[in-house]
CSV table of N, CA and C in Angstrom, one decimal:
chain,number,residue,atom,x,y,z
A,27,UNK,N,0.8,-1.2,0.0
A,27,UNK,CA,0.0,0.0,0.0
A,27,UNK,C,0.9,1.2,0.0
A,28,UNK,N,0.6,2.3,-0.8
A,28,UNK,CA,1.4,3.4,-0.9
A,28,UNK,C,1.4,4.2,0.4
A,29,UNK,N,2.4,5.0,0.7
A,29,UNK,CA,2.5,5.8,1.9
A,29,UNK,C,1.5,7.0,1.7
A,30,UNK,N,1.1,7.3,0.5
A,30,UNK,CA,0.2,8.4,0.3
A,30,UNK,C,-1.2,7.9,-0.2
A,31,UNK,N,-2.1,7.7,0.7
A,31,UNK,CA,-3.4,7.1,0.3
A,31,UNK,C,-4.2,8.0,-0.7
A,32,UNK,N,-3.8,9.3,-0.7
A,32,UNK,CA,-4.5,10.2,-1.7
A,32,UNK,C,-3.7,10.4,-3.0
A,33,UNK,N,-2.9,9.4,-3.3
A,33,UNK,CA,-2.0,9.5,-4.4
A,33,UNK,C,-2.7,9.8,-5.7
A,34,UNK,N,-3.9,9.3,-5.8
A,34,UNK,CA,-4.7,9.4,-7.1
A,34,UNK,C,-5.0,10.9,-7.4
A,35,UNK,N,-5.1,11.7,-6.3
A,35,UNK,CA,-5.4,13.1,-6.6
A,35,UNK,C,-4.2,14.0,-6.6
A,36,UNK,N,-3.0,13.5,-6.5
A,36,UNK,CA,-1.8,14.3,-6.5
A,36,UNK,C,-1.5,14.8,-7.9
A,37,UNK,N,-1.2,16.1,-8.0
A,37,UNK,CA,-0.9,16.8,-9.2
A,37,UNK,C,0.6,16.4,-9.5
A,38,UNK,N,0.9,15.6,-10.5
A,38,UNK,CA,2.2,15.2,-10.8
A,38,UNK,C,2.5,15.4,-12.3
A,39,UNK,N,3.5,16.3,-12.6
A,39,UNK,CA,3.8,16.6,-14.0
A,39,UNK,C,5.3,16.7,-14.2
A,40,UNK,N,5.7,16.1,-15.3
A,40,UNK,CA,7.1,16.2,-15.8
A,40,UNK,C,7.1,16.8,-17.2
A,41,UNK,N,8.0,17.7,-17.5
A,41,UNK,CA,8.1,18.2,-18.8
A,41,UNK,C,9.6,18.5,-19.2
A,42,UNK,N,9.8,18.4,-20.5
A,42,UNK,CA,11.0,18.9,-21.1
A,42,UNK,C,10.8,20.3,-21.7
A,43,UNK,N,11.8,21.1,-21.6
A,43,UNK,CA,11.6,22.5,-22.1
A,43,UNK,C,12.8,22.8,-23.0
A,44,UNK,N,12.5,23.2,-24.2
A,44,UNK,CA,13.6,23.6,-25.2
A,44,UNK,C,14.0,25.1,-25.0
A,45,UNK,N,13.2,25.8,-24.3
A,45,UNK,CA,13.6,27.3,-24.0
A,45,UNK,C,13.5,27.5,-22.5
A,46,UNK,N,14.1,28.6,-22.1
A,46,UNK,CA,14.0,29.0,-20.6
A,46,UNK,C,12.5,29.1,-20.2
A,47,UNK,N,12.3,28.7,-19.0
A,47,UNK,CA,10.9,28.7,-18.4
A,47,UNK,C,10.9,29.4,-17.1
A,48,UNK,N,9.7,29.9,-16.8
A,48,UNK,CA,9.4,30.6,-15.5
A,48,UNK,C,9.0,29.7,-14.4
A,49,UNK,N,9.6,29.9,-13.3
A,49,UNK,CA,9.3,29.0,-12.1
A,49,UNK,C,8.0,29.4,-11.4
A,50,UNK,N,7.7,30.7,-11.4
A,50,UNK,CA,6.5,31.2,-10.7
A,50,UNK,C,5.2,30.5,-11.0
A,51,UNK,N,4.9,30.4,-12.3
A,51,UNK,CA,3.6,29.7,-12.6
A,51,UNK,C,3.6,28.2,-12.2
A,52,UNK,N,4.8,27.6,-12.3
A,52,UNK,CA,4.9,26.2,-11.9
A,52,UNK,C,4.6,26.1,-10.4
A,53,UNK,N,5.2,27.0,-9.6
A,53,UNK,CA,5.1,27.0,-8.2
A,53,UNK,C,3.6,27.3,-7.8
A,54,UNK,N,3.0,28.2,-8.5
A,54,UNK,CA,1.6,28.6,-8.3
A,54,UNK,C,0.7,27.4,-8.4
A,55,UNK,N,1.0,26.5,-9.4
A,55,UNK,CA,0.2,25.3,-9.5
A,55,UNK,C,0.3,24.3,-8.4
A,56,UNK,N,1.3,24.5,-7.5
A,56,UNK,CA,1.5,23.6,-6.3
A,56,UNK,C,0.9,24.2,-5.0
A,57,UNK,N,0.5,25.5,-5.1
A,57,UNK,CA,-0.1,26.1,-3.9
A,57,UNK,C,-1.5,25.7,-3.7
A,58,UNK,N,-1.7,24.6,-3.0
A,58,UNK,CA,-3.0,23.9,-2.8
A,58,UNK,C,-3.4,24.2,-1.4
A,59,UNK,N,-4.7,24.3,-1.2
A,59,UNK,CA,-5.3,24.6,0.1
A,59,UNK,C,-4.9,23.5,1.2
A,60,UNK,N,-4.7,22.3,0.8
A,60,UNK,CA,-4.4,21.3,1.8
A,60,UNK,C,-2.9,21.1,2.0
A,61,UNK,N,-2.1,21.9,1.3
A,61,UNK,CA,-0.6,21.8,1.4
A,61,UNK,C,-0.2,22.9,2.4
A,62,UNK,N,0.7,22.6,3.3
A,62,UNK,CA,1.2,23.5,4.3
A,62,UNK,C,2.7,23.7,4.1
A,63,UNK,N,3.3,23.0,3.1
A,63,UNK,CA,4.8,23.1,2.9
A,63,UNK,C,5.1,23.0,1.4
A,64,UNK,N,6.2,23.6,1.1
A,64,UNK,CA,6.7,23.6,-0.3
A,64,UNK,C,8.2,23.5,-0.3
A,65,UNK,N,8.8,22.7,-1.1
A,65,UNK,CA,10.2,22.5,-1.3
A,65,UNK,C,10.5,22.5,-2.7
A,66,UNK,N,11.7,23.1,-3.1
A,66,UNK,CA,12.0,23.1,-4.5
A,66,UNK,C,13.5,22.9,-4.7
A,67,UNK,N,13.9,22.5,-5.8
A,67,UNK,CA,15.3,22.4,-6.2
A,67,UNK,C,15.5,23.0,-7.6
A,68,UNK,N,16.6,23.8,-7.7
A,68,UNK,CA,17.0,24.4,-9.0
A,68,UNK,C,18.4,24.0,-9.3
A,69,UNK,N,18.6,23.4,-10.4
A,69,UNK,CA,19.9,23.1,-10.9
A,69,UNK,C,20.4,24.0,-12.0
A,70,UNK,N,21.5,24.7,-11.8
A,70,UNK,CA,22.0,25.6,-12.8
A,70,UNK,C,23.3,25.1,-13.5
A,71,UNK,N,23.6,25.7,-14.6
A,71,UNK,CA,24.8,25.4,-15.3
A,71,UNK,C,25.9,26.1,-14.6
A,72,UNK,N,26.9,25.3,-14.2
A,72,UNK,CA,28.1,25.9,-13.4
A,72,UNK,C,29.3,26.1,-14.4
A,73,UNK,N,30.2,26.9,-13.9
A,73,UNK,CA,31.4,27.2,-14.8
A,73,UNK,C,32.5,26.2,-14.7
A,74,UNK,N,32.3,25.1,-14.1
A,74,UNK,CA,33.4,24.1,-14.0
A,74,UNK,C,32.8,22.7,-13.8
A,75,UNK,N,33.6,21.7,-14.1
A,75,UNK,CA,33.2,20.3,-13.8
A,75,UNK,C,34.5,19.5,-13.7
A,76,UNK,N,34.6,18.8,-12.6
A,76,UNK,CA,35.8,18.0,-12.3
A,76,UNK,C,37.1,18.7,-12.6
A,77,UNK,N,37.1,19.9,-12.1
A,77,UNK,CA,38.3,20.7,-12.2
A,77,UNK,C,38.6,21.4,-13.5
A,78,UNK,N,37.7,21.3,-14.4
A,78,UNK,CA,37.8,21.9,-15.8
A,78,UNK,C,36.9,23.1,-15.9
A,79,UNK,N,37.4,24.2,-16.4
A,79,UNK,CA,36.5,25.3,-16.7
A,79,UNK,C,35.5,25.0,-17.8
A,80,UNK,N,34.2,25.3,-17.6
A,80,UNK,CA,33.2,25.0,-18.6
A,80,UNK,C,32.7,26.3,-19.2
A,81,UNK,N,32.5,26.4,-20.5
A,81,UNK,CA,32.0,27.6,-21.2
A,81,UNK,C,30.5,27.5,-21.4
A,82,UNK,N,29.9,26.3,-21.5
A,82,UNK,CA,28.5,26.1,-21.7
A,82,UNK,C,28.2,24.7,-22.0
A,83,UNK,N,27.0,24.4,-22.3
A,83,UNK,CA,26.6,23.0,-22.5
A,83,UNK,C,25.4,22.9,-23.4
A,84,UNK,N,25.2,21.7,-23.8
A,84,UNK,CA,24.0,21.3,-24.7
A,84,UNK,C,23.4,20.0,-24.1
A,85,UNK,N,22.1,20.1,-23.8
A,85,UNK,CA,21.4,18.9,-23.3
A,85,UNK,C,20.6,18.3,-24.5
A,86,UNK,N,20.8,17.0,-24.6
A,86,UNK,CA,20.0,16.2,-25.6
A,86,UNK,C,19.2,15.1,-24.9
A,87,UNK,N,18.0,14.9,-25.4
A,87,UNK,CA,17.2,13.9,-24.7
A,87,UNK,C,16.5,13.0,-25.8
A,88,UNK,N,16.3,11.8,-25.5
A,88,UNK,CA,15.4,10.9,-26.3
A,88,UNK,C,14.0,11.3,-25.8
A,89,UNK,N,13.4,12.3,-26.4
A,89,UNK,CA,12.3,13.0,-25.9
A,89,UNK,C,11.1,12.1,-25.5
A,90,UNK,N,10.7,11.2,-26.3
A,90,UNK,CA,9.5,10.3,-25.9
A,90,UNK,C,9.8,9.5,-24.7
A,91,UNK,N,11.0,8.9,-24.7
A,91,UNK,CA,11.4,8.1,-23.5
A,91,UNK,C,11.6,8.9,-22.3
A,92,UNK,N,12.3,10.1,-22.5
A,92,UNK,CA,12.6,11.0,-21.4
A,92,UNK,C,11.3,11.5,-20.7
A,93,UNK,N,10.3,11.9,-21.6
A,93,UNK,CA,9.0,12.3,-21.1
A,93,UNK,C,8.3,11.2,-20.3
A,94,UNK,N,8.3,10.0,-20.9
A,94,UNK,CA,7.6,8.9,-20.2
A,94,UNK,C,8.3,8.5,-18.9
A,95,UNK,N,9.6,8.5,-18.9
A,95,UNK,CA,10.3,8.1,-17.7
A,95,UNK,C,10.2,9.2,-16.6
A,96,UNK,N,10.3,10.4,-17.0
A,96,UNK,CA,10.1,11.5,-16.1
A,96,UNK,C,8.8,11.5,-15.5
A,97,UNK,N,7.7,11.3,-16.3
A,97,UNK,CA,6.4,11.2,-15.7
A,97,UNK,C,6.2,10.0,-14.8
A,98,UNK,N,6.9,8.9,-15.1
A,98,UNK,CA,6.8,7.7,-14.2
A,98,UNK,C,7.4,8.1,-12.9
A,99,UNK,N,8.5,8.9,-12.9
A,99,UNK,CA,9.2,9.3,-11.6
A,99,UNK,C,8.3,10.1,-10.8
A,100,UNK,N,7.6,11.2,-11.4
A,100,UNK,CA,6.8,12.0,-10.5
A,100,UNK,C,5.5,11.2,-10.1
A,101,UNK,N,5.0,10.3,-10.9
A,101,UNK,CA,3.9,9.5,-10.5
A,101,UNK,C,4.3,8.6,-9.3
A,102,UNK,N,5.6,8.0,-9.4
A,102,UNK,CA,6.1,7.2,-8.3
A,102,UNK,C,6.2,8.0,-7.0
A,103,UNK,N,6.7,9.3,-7.1
A,103,UNK,CA,6.8,10.2,-6.0
A,103,UNK,C,5.4,10.4,-5.4
A,104,UNK,N,4.4,10.6,-6.2
A,104,UNK,CA,3.1,10.8,-5.7
A,104,UNK,C,2.6,9.6,-4.9
A,105,UNK,N,2.9,8.4,-5.3
A,105,UNK,CA,2.5,7.2,-4.6
A,105,UNK,C,3.4,6.9,-3.4
A,106,UNK,N,4.6,7.3,-3.4
A,106,UNK,CA,5.6,7.0,-2.4
A,106,UNK,C,5.6,7.9,-1.2
A,107,UNK,N,5.3,9.2,-1.4
A,107,UNK,CA,5.3,10.2,-0.4
A,107,UNK,C,4.0,10.9,-0.1
A,108,UNK,N,3.8,11.4,1.1
A,108,UNK,CA,2.5,12.0,1.4
A,108,UNK,C,2.6,13.5,0.9
A,109,UNK,N,2.4,13.7,-0.4
A,109,UNK,CA,2.5,15.0,-1.0
A,109,UNK,C,1.2,15.4,-1.7
A,110,UNK,N,1.1,16.7,-1.9
A,110,UNK,CA,-0.1,17.2,-2.6
A,110,UNK,C,0.2,17.4,-4.1
A,111,UNK,N,1.4,17.7,-4.4
A,111,UNK,CA,1.7,18.0,-5.8
A,111,UNK,C,3.2,17.9,-6.1
A,112,UNK,N,3.6,17.5,-7.3
A,112,UNK,CA,5.0,17.5,-7.7
A,112,UNK,C,5.1,17.8,-9.2
A,113,UNK,N,6.0,18.7,-9.5
A,113,UNK,CA,6.3,19.1,-10.9
A,113,UNK,C,7.8,19.1,-11.1
A,114,UNK,N,8.2,18.7,-12.3
A,114,UNK,CA,9.6,18.7,-12.6
A,114,UNK,C,9.8,19.1,-14.1
A,115,UNK,N,10.7,20.1,-14.4
A,115,UNK,CA,11.0,20.5,-15.7
A,115,UNK,C,12.5,20.4,-15.9
A,116,UNK,N,12.9,19.8,-17.1
A,116,UNK,CA,14.3,19.7,-17.4
A,116,UNK,C,14.5,20.3,-18.8
A,117,UNK,N,15.5,21.2,-18.9
A,117,UNK,CA,15.8,21.9,-20.1
A,117,UNK,C,16.5,20.9,-21.1
A,118,UNK,N,16.4,21.2,-22.4
A,118,UNK,CA,17.2,20.6,-23.5
A,118,UNK,C,17.7,21.8,-24.3
A,119,UNK,N,18.7,21.5,-25.2
A,119,UNK,CA,19.2,22.5,-26.0
A,119,UNK,C,20.4,23.2,-25.4
A,120,UNK,N,20.8,24.3,-26.0
A,120,UNK,CA,21.9,25.1,-25.6
A,120,UNK,C,21.6,25.9,-24.3
A,121,UNK,N,22.6,25.8,-23.3
A,121,UNK,CA,22.5,26.5,-22.1
A,121,UNK,C,23.8,27.2,-21.8
A,122,UNK,N,23.7,28.4,-21.2
A,122,UNK,CA,24.9,29.1,-20.8
A,122,UNK,C,25.2,29.0,-19.3
A,123,UNK,N,26.3,29.4,-18.9
A,123,UNK,CA,26.7,29.4,-17.5
A,123,UNK,C,25.6,30.2,-16.7
A,124,UNK,N,25.1,29.7,-15.7
A,124,UNK,CA,24.0,30.3,-14.9
A,124,UNK,C,22.6,30.0,-15.3
A,125,UNK,N,22.4,29.4,-16.4
A,125,UNK,CA,21.1,29.1,-16.9
A,125,UNK,C,20.5,28.0,-16.0
A,126,UNK,N,19.1,28.1,-15.8
A,126,UNK,CA,18.4,27.0,-15.1
A,126,UNK,C,18.3,25.8,-16.0
A,127,UNK,N,18.8,24.7,-15.5
A,127,UNK,CA,18.8,23.4,-16.2
A,127,UNK,C,17.7,22.5,-15.8
A,128,UNK,N,17.4,22.5,-14.5
A,128,UNK,CA,16.3,21.6,-14.0
A,128,UNK,C,15.7,22.2,-12.8
A,129,UNK,N,14.4,22.0,-12.7
A,129,UNK,CA,13.6,22.5,-11.5
A,129,UNK,C,12.7,21.4,-11.0
A,130,UNK,N,12.6,21.2,-9.7
A,130,UNK,CA,11.6,20.3,-9.1
A,130,UNK,C,10.9,21.1,-8.0
A,131,UNK,N,9.6,21.0,-8.0
A,131,UNK,CA,8.8,21.6,-6.9
A,131,UNK,C,7.9,20.6,-6.3
A,132,UNK,N,7.7,20.6,-5.0
A,132,UNK,CA,6.8,19.7,-4.3
A,132,UNK,C,6.1,20.4,-3.2
A,133,UNK,N,4.8,20.2,-3.2
A,133,UNK,CA,4.0,20.7,-2.0
A,133,UNK,C,3.4,19.5,-1.3
A,134,UNK,N,3.3,19.7,0.0
A,134,UNK,CA,2.8,18.6,0.9
A,134,UNK,C,2.2,19.2,2.1
A,135,UNK,N,1.6,18.4,2.9
A,135,UNK,CA,1.0,18.8,4.2
A,135,UNK,C,2.0,19.3,5.2
A,136,UNK,N,3.2,18.6,5.1
A,136,UNK,CA,4.3,18.9,6.1
A,136,UNK,C,5.6,19.0,5.4
A,137,UNK,N,6.6,19.7,5.9
A,137,UNK,CA,7.9,19.9,5.3
A,137,UNK,C,8.7,18.6,5.1
A,138,UNK,N,8.6,17.7,6.0
A,138,UNK,CA,9.4,16.4,5.9
A,138,UNK,C,9.1,15.7,4.5
A,139,UNK,N,7.9,15.6,4.2
A,139,UNK,CA,7.5,14.9,3.0
A,139,UNK,C,7.9,15.7,1.8
A,140,UNK,N,7.7,17.1,1.8
A,140,UNK,CA,8.1,17.9,0.7
A,140,UNK,C,9.6,17.8,0.4
A,141,UNK,N,10.4,17.9,1.5
A,141,UNK,CA,11.9,17.8,1.3
A,141,UNK,C,12.3,16.5,0.8
A,142,UNK,N,11.7,15.4,1.4
A,142,UNK,CA,12.1,14.1,1.0
A,142,UNK,C,11.7,13.8,-0.5
A,143,UNK,N,10.5,14.1,-0.8
A,143,UNK,CA,10.1,13.9,-2.2
A,143,UNK,C,10.9,14.7,-3.2
A,144,UNK,N,11.2,15.9,-2.9
A,144,UNK,CA,12.0,16.8,-3.8
A,144,UNK,C,13.3,16.2,-4.1
A,145,UNK,N,14.0,15.7,-3.0
A,145,UNK,CA,15.3,15.1,-3.1
A,145,UNK,C,15.2,13.8,-3.9
A,146,UNK,N,14.2,13.0,-3.7
A,146,UNK,CA,14.1,11.7,-4.3
A,146,UNK,C,13.8,12.0,-5.8
A,147,UNK,N,13.0,12.9,-6.2
A,147,UNK,CA,12.7,13.2,-7.6
A,147,UNK,C,13.9,13.6,-8.4
A,148,UNK,N,14.7,14.6,-7.9
A,148,UNK,CA,15.9,15.0,-8.6
A,148,UNK,C,16.9,13.9,-8.7
A,149,UNK,N,17.1,13.1,-7.7
A,149,UNK,CA,18.0,12.0,-7.7
A,149,UNK,C,17.6,10.9,-8.8
A,150,UNK,N,16.3,10.6,-8.8
A,150,UNK,CA,15.8,9.7,-9.8
A,150,UNK,C,15.8,10.2,-11.2
A,151,UNK,N,15.5,11.5,-11.4
A,151,UNK,CA,15.6,12.1,-12.7
A,151,UNK,C,17.0,12.0,-13.3
A,152,UNK,N,18.0,12.3,-12.4
A,152,UNK,CA,19.4,12.3,-12.9
A,152,UNK,C,19.9,10.9,-13.2
A,153,UNK,N,19.3,9.9,-12.5
A,153,UNK,CA,19.7,8.5,-12.6
A,153,UNK,C,19.0,7.8,-13.8
A,154,UNK,N,17.8,8.1,-14.0
A,154,UNK,CA,16.9,7.3,-14.9
A,154,UNK,C,16.5,8.0,-16.2
A,155,UNK,N,16.4,9.3,-16.3
A,155,UNK,CA,15.9,9.9,-17.5
A,155,UNK,C,17.0,10.0,-18.6
A,156,UNK,N,16.7,9.6,-19.8
A,156,UNK,CA,17.7,9.6,-20.8
A,156,UNK,C,17.9,11.1,-21.4
A,157,UNK,N,18.7,11.8,-20.6
A,157,UNK,CA,19.1,13.2,-21.0
A,157,UNK,C,20.7,13.2,-20.9
A,158,UNK,N,21.3,13.6,-22.0
A,158,UNK,CA,22.8,13.6,-22.1
A,158,UNK,C,23.2,15.1,-22.1
A,159,UNK,N,24.4,15.3,-21.5
A,159,UNK,CA,25.0,16.6,-21.4
A,159,UNK,C,26.3,16.7,-22.2
A,160,UNK,N,26.3,17.6,-23.1
A,160,UNK,CA,27.6,17.8,-23.9
A,160,UNK,C,28.2,19.1,-23.4
A,161,UNK,N,29.3,19.0,-22.6
A,161,UNK,CA,29.9,20.1,-22.0
A,161,UNK,C,31.0,20.6,-23.0
A,162,UNK,N,31.1,22.0,-23.1
A,162,UNK,CA,32.1,22.6,-23.8
A,162,UNK,C,33.1,23.3,-22.8
A,163,UNK,N,34.4,22.9,-22.9
A,163,UNK,CA,35.4,23.4,-22.0
A,163,UNK,C,36.1,24.6,-22.5
A,164,UNK,N,36.7,25.4,-21.6
A,164,UNK,CA,37.4,26.6,-21.9
A,164,UNK,C,38.6,26.3,-22.8
A,165,UNK,N,39.2,25.1,-22.7
A,165,UNK,CA,40.4,24.8,-23.5
A,165,UNK,C,40.0,24.4,-25.0
A,166,UNK,N,38.7,24.4,-25.3
A,166,UNK,CA,38.3,24.1,-26.6
A,166,UNK,C,37.8,22.6,-26.8
A,167,UNK,N,38.1,21.8,-25.8
A,167,UNK,CA,37.7,20.4,-25.8
A,167,UNK,C,36.2,20.4,-25.4
A,168,UNK,N,35.5,19.2,-25.7
A,168,UNK,CA,34.1,19.0,-25.3
A,168,UNK,C,33.9,17.6,-25.0
A,169,UNK,N,32.9,17.2,-24.3
A,169,UNK,CA,32.6,15.8,-24.0
A,169,UNK,C,31.2,15.6,-23.6
A,170,UNK,N,30.7,14.4,-23.9
A,170,UNK,CA,29.4,14.0,-23.5
A,170,UNK,C,29.4,13.4,-22.1
A,171,UNK,N,28.4,13.7,-21.3
A,171,UNK,CA,28.3,13.2,-19.9
A,171,UNK,C,26.9,12.7,-19.7
A,172,UNK,N,26.8,11.6,-18.9
A,172,UNK,CA,25.5,11.2,-18.4
A,172,UNK,C,25.8,10.6,-17.0
A,173,UNK,N,25.0,11.0,-16.0
A,173,UNK,CA,25.3,10.6,-14.6
A,173,UNK,C,25.4,9.1,-14.4
């Protein structure tokens, strides 16, 4: 039996975005009357990786599979945690240093569930969703990465 008996009514959405997106409307969709807590995660493009200066990156996804697996993850979170809503958006395409690459938002009755579900979703997205990162380094080299 799931930890969240109301899992059927949980708002759970995953999306890929080819262009920058606004967080405020996504968060607004999680502000539910029965939720008393909200937790989020933002992942940004940083200027280094494993000691190498990074100039930018490009994310590629097997879109149909990424969308299906991402949706499966948020649906699993809805069943696994006592939450009211969960949304996740991951960018694809060209990103510059400082750009928002991935966002997760979770609302719940209490903070423990919101924090736990948020952490679980980003960890599962990074491990399971077929999105590949092509980093461009300051020395002119480049390389594909997948967690």
